[in-house]
């Protein structure tokens, strides 16, 4: 059985193909270095970042598959997901561990407990969740909460709403400030990506009044000459370019954080991305 993804006709566009190839190369390079250094990656925190890389890889693939079949707007929504993944991961890599990573990890049991508790408040759902030990989850959540507020008690206090008080744009801005004084090679602003890609893609995600506008949808002639409503094709190149950008950046940063030197490979890939961007995006 052929397990290769079945990419659609847009993948044969020169621009889309160029950026998609860079995405594939970024993850192939990442996998190669991880396999070569697997024996060194034994700590749970290593595996946390490998899980982030897995989410990045699969989201990138889903984005590129949708994009290749002219489903550019669902792909654009997934591009927003890729950007958010990249912002969070990069912020955690560059921020002081006591401020970023420690709080992020401590909030995991709190998030699990709160989500399960809300679901079990619905009696029609609770009957299917009897296997969940909510009391045990609550105890783990309390332990996590004590990282945020020593002396926390269920009687007098509430769990944290989120692992950080910063909104996503503020996280991106703080990340940019941190990376600019670091030894990391790529200083590309993720706050700029937020105010361009993220805000535009949010129209599709939230189905706001801009999402059905001519900015995203228009009527085009099909090969048979029949008018069809479809996504404006120019979005295909934007989606593939942005996705490749985030893929290269996140793969490089995770490997460097893990202590794996792959800078020369990703420097070459980023230079190829810049050349493609300058060639295909006005």
PDB file of C-alpha atoms in Angstrom, residues 80-263:
ATOM      1  CA  UNK A  80      -2.968  30.182  12.287  1.00  0.00           C
ATOM      2  CA  UNK A  81      -2.642  27.025  14.396  1.00  0.00           C
ATOM      3  CA  UNK A  82       0.927  26.526  13.112  1.00  0.00           C
ATOM      4  CA  UNK A  83       1.815  30.089  14.019  1.00  0.00           C
ATOM      5  CA  UNK A  84       0.391  29.719  17.524  1.00  0.00           C
ATOM      6  CA  UNK A  85       2.352  26.482  17.985  1.00  0.00           C
ATOM      7  CA  UNK A  86       5.523  28.246  16.858  1.00  0.00           C
ATOM      8  CA  UNK A  87       4.982  31.276  19.114  1.00  0.00           C
ATOM      9  CA  UNK A  88       4.321  29.176  22.229  1.00  0.00           C
ATOM     10  CA  UNK A  89       7.222  26.804  21.590  1.00  0.00           C
ATOM     11  CA  UNK A  90       9.660  29.600  20.802  1.00  0.00           C
ATOM     12  CA  UNK A  91       8.605  31.624  23.841  1.00  0.00           C
ATOM     13  CA  UNK A  92       9.142  28.617  26.118  1.00  0.00           C
ATOM     14  CA  UNK A  93      12.579  28.033  24.611  1.00  0.00           C
ATOM     15  CA  UNK A  94      13.747  31.621  25.102  1.00  0.00           C
ATOM     16  CA  UNK A  95      12.004  32.649  28.334  1.00  0.00           C
ATOM     17  CA  UNK A  96      13.535  32.043  31.756  1.00  0.00           C
ATOM     18  CA  UNK A  97      12.457  28.557  32.801  1.00  0.00           C
ATOM     19  CA  UNK A  98      10.901  29.669  36.081  1.00  0.00           C
ATOM     20  CA  UNK A  99       8.655  32.112  34.224  1.00  0.00           C
ATOM     21  CA  UNK A 100       7.764  30.094  31.133  1.00  0.00           C
ATOM     22  CA  UNK A 101       8.440  26.378  31.033  1.00  0.00           C
ATOM     23  CA  UNK A 102       7.886  25.641  34.719  1.00  0.00           C
ATOM     24  CA  UNK A 103       4.463  27.307  34.704  1.00  0.00           C
ATOM     25  CA  UNK A 104       3.535  25.669  31.388  1.00  0.00           C
ATOM     26  CA  UNK A 105       4.247  22.190  32.763  1.00  0.00           C
ATOM     27  CA  UNK A 106       2.603  22.916  36.127  1.00  0.00           C
ATOM     28  CA  UNK A 107      -0.617  23.936  34.405  1.00  0.00           C
ATOM     29  CA  UNK A 108      -1.004  20.626  32.509  1.00  0.00           C
ATOM     30  CA  UNK A 109      -2.857  18.779  35.351  1.00  0.00           C
ATOM     31  CA  UNK A 110      -4.890  21.918  36.099  1.00  0.00           C
ATOM     32  CA  UNK A 111      -6.074  22.096  32.489  1.00  0.00           C
ATOM     33  CA  UNK A 112      -6.900  18.373  32.443  1.00  0.00           C
ATOM     34  CA  UNK A 113      -8.880  18.621  35.684  1.00  0.00           C
ATOM     35  CA  UNK A 114     -10.856  21.706  34.698  1.00  0.00           C
ATOM     36  CA  UNK A 115     -11.796  20.266  31.288  1.00  0.00           C
ATOM     37  CA  UNK A 116     -12.912  16.956  32.822  1.00  0.00           C
ATOM     38  CA  UNK A 117     -14.874  18.651  35.602  1.00  0.00           C
ATOM     39  CA  UNK A 118     -16.789  20.818  33.134  1.00  0.00           C
ATOM     40  CA  UNK A 119     -17.624  17.814  30.953  1.00  0.00           C
ATOM     41  CA  UNK A 120     -18.886  15.831  33.939  1.00  0.00           C
ATOM     42  CA  UNK A 121     -21.251  18.630  34.925  1.00  0.00           C
ATOM     43  CA  UNK A 122     -23.343  17.525  31.949  1.00  0.00           C
ATOM     44  CA  UNK A 123     -25.240  14.441  33.145  1.00  0.00           C
ATOM     45  CA  UNK A 124     -25.569  13.055  29.613  1.00  0.00           C
ATOM     46  CA  UNK A 125     -21.769  13.101  29.306  1.00  0.00           C
ATOM     47  CA  UNK A 126     -20.993  12.039  32.858  1.00  0.00           C
ATOM     48  CA  UNK A 127     -22.537   8.600  32.328  1.00  0.00           C
ATOM     49  CA  UNK A 128     -19.836   7.902  29.742  1.00  0.00           C
ATOM     50  CA  UNK A 129     -17.013   9.247  31.924  1.00  0.00           C
ATOM     51  CA  UNK A 130     -17.422   7.056  34.983  1.00  0.00           C
ATOM     52  CA  UNK A 131     -13.910   5.685  34.468  1.00  0.00           C
ATOM     53  CA  UNK A 132     -12.431   9.109  35.242  1.00  0.00           C
ATOM     54  CA  UNK A 133     -11.213   9.578  38.816  1.00  0.00           C
ATOM     55  CA  UNK A 134     -11.989  13.267  39.202  1.00  0.00           C
ATOM     56  CA  UNK A 135     -10.793  13.324  42.804  1.00  0.00           C
ATOM     57  CA  UNK A 136      -7.346  12.038  41.810  1.00  0.00           C
ATOM     58  CA  UNK A 137      -7.201  14.588  38.981  1.00  0.00           C
ATOM     59  CA  UNK A 138      -8.131  17.311  41.462  1.00  0.00           C
ATOM     60  CA  UNK A 139      -5.271  16.313  43.761  1.00  0.00           C
ATOM     61  CA  UNK A 140      -2.795  16.520  40.862  1.00  0.00           C
ATOM     62  CA  UNK A 141      -4.241  19.902  39.893  1.00  0.00           C
ATOM     63  CA  UNK A 142      -3.732  21.189  43.426  1.00  0.00           C
ATOM     64  CA  UNK A 143      -0.083  20.121  43.289  1.00  0.00           C
ATOM     65  CA  UNK A 144       0.291  22.003  40.017  1.00  0.00           C
ATOM     66  CA  UNK A 145      -1.454  25.071  41.406  1.00  0.00           C
ATOM     67  CA  UNK A 146       0.998  25.243  44.290  1.00  0.00           C
ATOM     68  CA  UNK A 147       3.681  26.114  41.710  1.00  0.00           C
ATOM     69  CA  UNK A 148       1.699  29.275  41.005  1.00  0.00           C
ATOM     70  CA  UNK A 149       0.483  30.017  44.505  1.00  0.00           C
ATOM     71  CA  UNK A 150       2.148  28.300  47.484  1.00  0.00           C
ATOM     72  CA  UNK A 151      -0.357  27.531  50.216  1.00  0.00           C
ATOM     73  CA  UNK A 152      -3.234  27.171  47.754  1.00  0.00           C
ATOM     74  CA  UNK A 153      -6.422  25.688  49.203  1.00  0.00           C
ATOM     75  CA  UNK A 154      -9.559  24.532  47.394  1.00  0.00           C
ATOM     76  CA  UNK A 155     -11.749  26.140  50.055  1.00  0.00           C
ATOM     77  CA  UNK A 156     -10.431  29.679  49.642  1.00  0.00           C
ATOM     78  CA  UNK A 157      -8.776  29.923  46.223  1.00  0.00           C
ATOM     79  CA  UNK A 158      -9.440  29.292  42.533  1.00  0.00           C
ATOM     80  CA  UNK A 159      -7.281  27.536  39.988  1.00  0.00           C
ATOM     81  CA  UNK A 160      -5.354  29.593  37.480  1.00  0.00           C
ATOM     82  CA  UNK A 161      -7.306  30.362  34.281  1.00  0.00           C
ATOM     83  CA  UNK A 162      -4.202  29.965  32.091  1.00  0.00           C
ATOM     84  CA  UNK A 163      -0.513  29.114  32.467  1.00  0.00           C
ATOM     85  CA  UNK A 164       0.465  32.716  31.656  1.00  0.00           C
ATOM     86  CA  UNK A 165      -1.131  36.136  32.000  1.00  0.00           C
ATOM     87  CA  UNK A 166       0.251  37.211  28.626  1.00  0.00           C
ATOM     88  CA  UNK A 167      -1.970  37.132  25.557  1.00  0.00           C
ATOM     89  CA  UNK A 168      -0.590  35.576  22.385  1.00  0.00           C
ATOM     90  CA  UNK A 169       0.617  38.835  20.840  1.00  0.00           C
ATOM     91  CA  UNK A 170       2.400  39.741  24.071  1.00  0.00           C
ATOM     92  CA  UNK A 171       4.033  36.307  24.109  1.00  0.00           C
ATOM     93  CA  UNK A 172       5.224  36.864  20.533  1.00  0.00           C
ATOM     94  CA  UNK A 173       6.581  40.315  21.400  1.00  0.00           C
ATOM     95  CA  UNK A 174       8.371  39.031  24.500  1.00  0.00           C
ATOM     96  CA  UNK A 175       9.792  36.167  22.446  1.00  0.00           C
ATOM     97  CA  UNK A 176      11.089  38.627  19.846  1.00  0.00           C
ATOM     98  CA  UNK A 177      12.793  40.693  22.545  1.00  0.00           C
ATOM     99  CA  UNK A 178      14.420  37.584  24.017  1.00  0.00           C
ATOM    100  CA  UNK A 179      15.599  36.091  20.726  1.00  0.00           C
ATOM    101  CA  UNK A 180      17.190  39.369  19.644  1.00  0.00           C
ATOM    102  CA  UNK A 181      19.725  39.102  22.466  1.00  0.00           C
ATOM    103  CA  UNK A 182      20.235  35.340  22.174  1.00  0.00           C
ATOM    104  CA  UNK A 183      22.696  33.201  20.217  1.00  0.00           C
ATOM    105  CA  UNK A 184      19.888  31.832  18.038  1.00  0.00           C
ATOM    106  CA  UNK A 185      20.401  32.479  14.348  1.00  0.00           C
ATOM    107  CA  UNK A 186      16.911  33.474  13.231  1.00  0.00           C
ATOM    108  CA  UNK A 187      15.643  36.802  14.544  1.00  0.00           C
ATOM    109  CA  UNK A 188      12.486  36.884  12.403  1.00  0.00           C
ATOM    110  CA  UNK A 189       9.696  38.670  14.270  1.00  0.00           C
ATOM    111  CA  UNK A 190       6.792  36.482  15.318  1.00  0.00           C
ATOM    112  CA  UNK A 191       4.843  39.518  16.485  1.00  0.00           C
ATOM    113  CA  UNK A 192       4.849  40.693  12.862  1.00  0.00           C
ATOM    114  CA  UNK A 193       3.463  37.294  11.877  1.00  0.00           C
ATOM    115  CA  UNK A 194       0.760  37.749  14.507  1.00  0.00           C
ATOM    116  CA  UNK A 195      -0.420  41.120  13.212  1.00  0.00           C
ATOM    117  CA  UNK A 196      -0.457  39.882   9.607  1.00  0.00           C
ATOM    118  CA  UNK A 197      -1.109  36.140   9.270  1.00  0.00           C
ATOM    119  CA  UNK A 198      -2.802  35.486  12.618  1.00  0.00           C
ATOM    120  CA  UNK A 199      -5.252  38.370  12.499  1.00  0.00           C
ATOM    121  CA  UNK A 200      -6.255  37.632   8.895  1.00  0.00           C
ATOM    122  CA  UNK A 201      -6.662  33.897   9.505  1.00  0.00           C
ATOM    123  CA  UNK A 202      -8.766  34.639  12.577  1.00  0.00           C
ATOM    124  CA  UNK A 203     -11.533  35.837  10.261  1.00  0.00           C
ATOM    125  CA  UNK A 204     -11.795  32.296   8.908  1.00  0.00           C
ATOM    126  CA  UNK A 205     -11.442  30.616  12.305  1.00  0.00           C
ATOM    127  CA  UNK A 206     -14.146  32.753  13.920  1.00  0.00           C
ATOM    128  CA  UNK A 207     -16.332  33.016  10.804  1.00  0.00           C
ATOM    129  CA  UNK A 208     -16.584  36.778  11.217  1.00  0.00           C
ATOM    130  CA  UNK A 209     -18.115  39.168   8.693  1.00  0.00           C
ATOM    131  CA  UNK A 210     -14.913  39.273   6.620  1.00  0.00           C
ATOM    132  CA  UNK A 211     -14.745  35.512   6.070  1.00  0.00           C
ATOM    133  CA  UNK A 212     -17.313  35.353   3.210  1.00  0.00           C
ATOM    134  CA  UNK A 213     -16.002  38.545   1.599  1.00  0.00           C
ATOM    135  CA  UNK A 214     -14.277  38.925  -1.761  1.00  0.00           C
ATOM    136  CA  UNK A 215     -10.970  39.047   0.126  1.00  0.00           C
ATOM    137  CA  UNK A 216     -11.268  35.305   0.582  1.00  0.00           C
ATOM    138  CA  UNK A 217     -13.899  34.052  -1.881  1.00  0.00           C
ATOM    139  CA  UNK A 218     -14.768  34.864  -5.474  1.00  0.00           C
ATOM    140  CA  UNK A 219     -16.415  33.351  -8.543  1.00  0.00           C
ATOM    141  CA  UNK A 220     -14.139  31.749 -11.120  1.00  0.00           C
ATOM    142  CA  UNK A 221     -14.718  29.781 -14.305  1.00  0.00           C
ATOM    143  CA  UNK A 222     -14.247  26.028 -13.996  1.00  0.00           C
ATOM    144  CA  UNK A 223     -12.401  24.055 -16.728  1.00  0.00           C
ATOM    145  CA  UNK A 224     -15.839  23.330 -18.200  1.00  0.00           C
ATOM    146  CA  UNK A 225     -16.643  27.038 -18.244  1.00  0.00           C
ATOM    147  CA  UNK A 226     -19.137  26.811 -15.379  1.00  0.00           C
ATOM    148  CA  UNK A 227     -18.888  29.569 -12.738  1.00  0.00           C
ATOM    149  CA  UNK A 228     -17.836  28.248  -9.340  1.00  0.00           C
ATOM    150  CA  UNK A 229     -17.414  29.885  -5.950  1.00  0.00           C
ATOM    151  CA  UNK A 230     -13.979  29.129  -4.478  1.00  0.00           C
ATOM    152  CA  UNK A 231     -11.142  30.536  -2.410  1.00  0.00           C
ATOM    153  CA  UNK A 232      -9.051  33.220  -4.053  1.00  0.00           C
ATOM    154  CA  UNK A 233      -6.097  31.157  -5.381  1.00  0.00           C
ATOM    155  CA  UNK A 234      -3.483  33.664  -4.206  1.00  0.00           C
ATOM    156  CA  UNK A 235      -4.032  32.413  -0.661  1.00  0.00           C
ATOM    157  CA  UNK A 236      -2.446  29.084  -1.651  1.00  0.00           C
ATOM    158  CA  UNK A 237       0.994  30.644  -1.999  1.00  0.00           C
ATOM    159  CA  UNK A 238       0.630  32.651   1.223  1.00  0.00           C
ATOM    160  CA  UNK A 239      -0.408  29.547   3.168  1.00  0.00           C
ATOM    161  CA  UNK A 240       2.479  27.444   1.861  1.00  0.00           C
ATOM    162  CA  UNK A 241       5.020  30.234   2.425  1.00  0.00           C
ATOM    163  CA  UNK A 242       3.957  30.965   5.998  1.00  0.00           C
ATOM    164  CA  UNK A 243       3.793  27.281   6.910  1.00  0.00           C
ATOM    165  CA  UNK A 244       7.287  26.606   5.582  1.00  0.00           C
ATOM    166  CA  UNK A 245       8.605  29.613   7.512  1.00  0.00           C
ATOM    167  CA  UNK A 246       7.216  28.328  10.809  1.00  0.00           C
ATOM    168  CA  UNK A 247       8.356  24.762  10.091  1.00  0.00           C
ATOM    169  CA  UNK A 248      11.976  25.754   9.489  1.00  0.00           C
ATOM    170  CA  UNK A 249      12.086  28.073  12.493  1.00  0.00           C
ATOM    171  CA  UNK A 250      10.511  25.679  14.981  1.00  0.00           C
ATOM    172  CA  UNK A 251      12.571  22.653  13.909  1.00  0.00           C
ATOM    173  CA  UNK A 252      15.786  24.654  14.225  1.00  0.00           C
ATOM    174  CA  UNK A 253      14.917  26.113  17.628  1.00  0.00           C
ATOM    175  CA  UNK A 254      13.880  22.798  19.178  1.00  0.00           C
ATOM    176  CA  UNK A 255      17.059  21.072  18.003  1.00  0.00           C
ATOM    177  CA  UNK A 256      19.230  23.907  19.299  1.00  0.00           C
ATOM    178  CA  UNK A 257      17.424  23.850  22.661  1.00  0.00           C
ATOM    179  CA  UNK A 258      18.056  20.099  22.812  1.00  0.00           C
ATOM    180  CA  UNK A 259      21.752  20.776  22.266  1.00  0.00           C
ATOM    181  CA  UNK A 260      21.832  19.368  18.739  1.00  0.00           C
ATOM    182  CA  UNK A 261      23.857  21.432  16.276  1.00  0.00           C
ATOM    183  CA  UNK A 262      21.953  21.717  13.007  1.00  0.00           C
ATOM    184  CA  UNK A 263      22.406  25.416  12.367  1.00  0.00           C
TER     185      UNK A 263
END
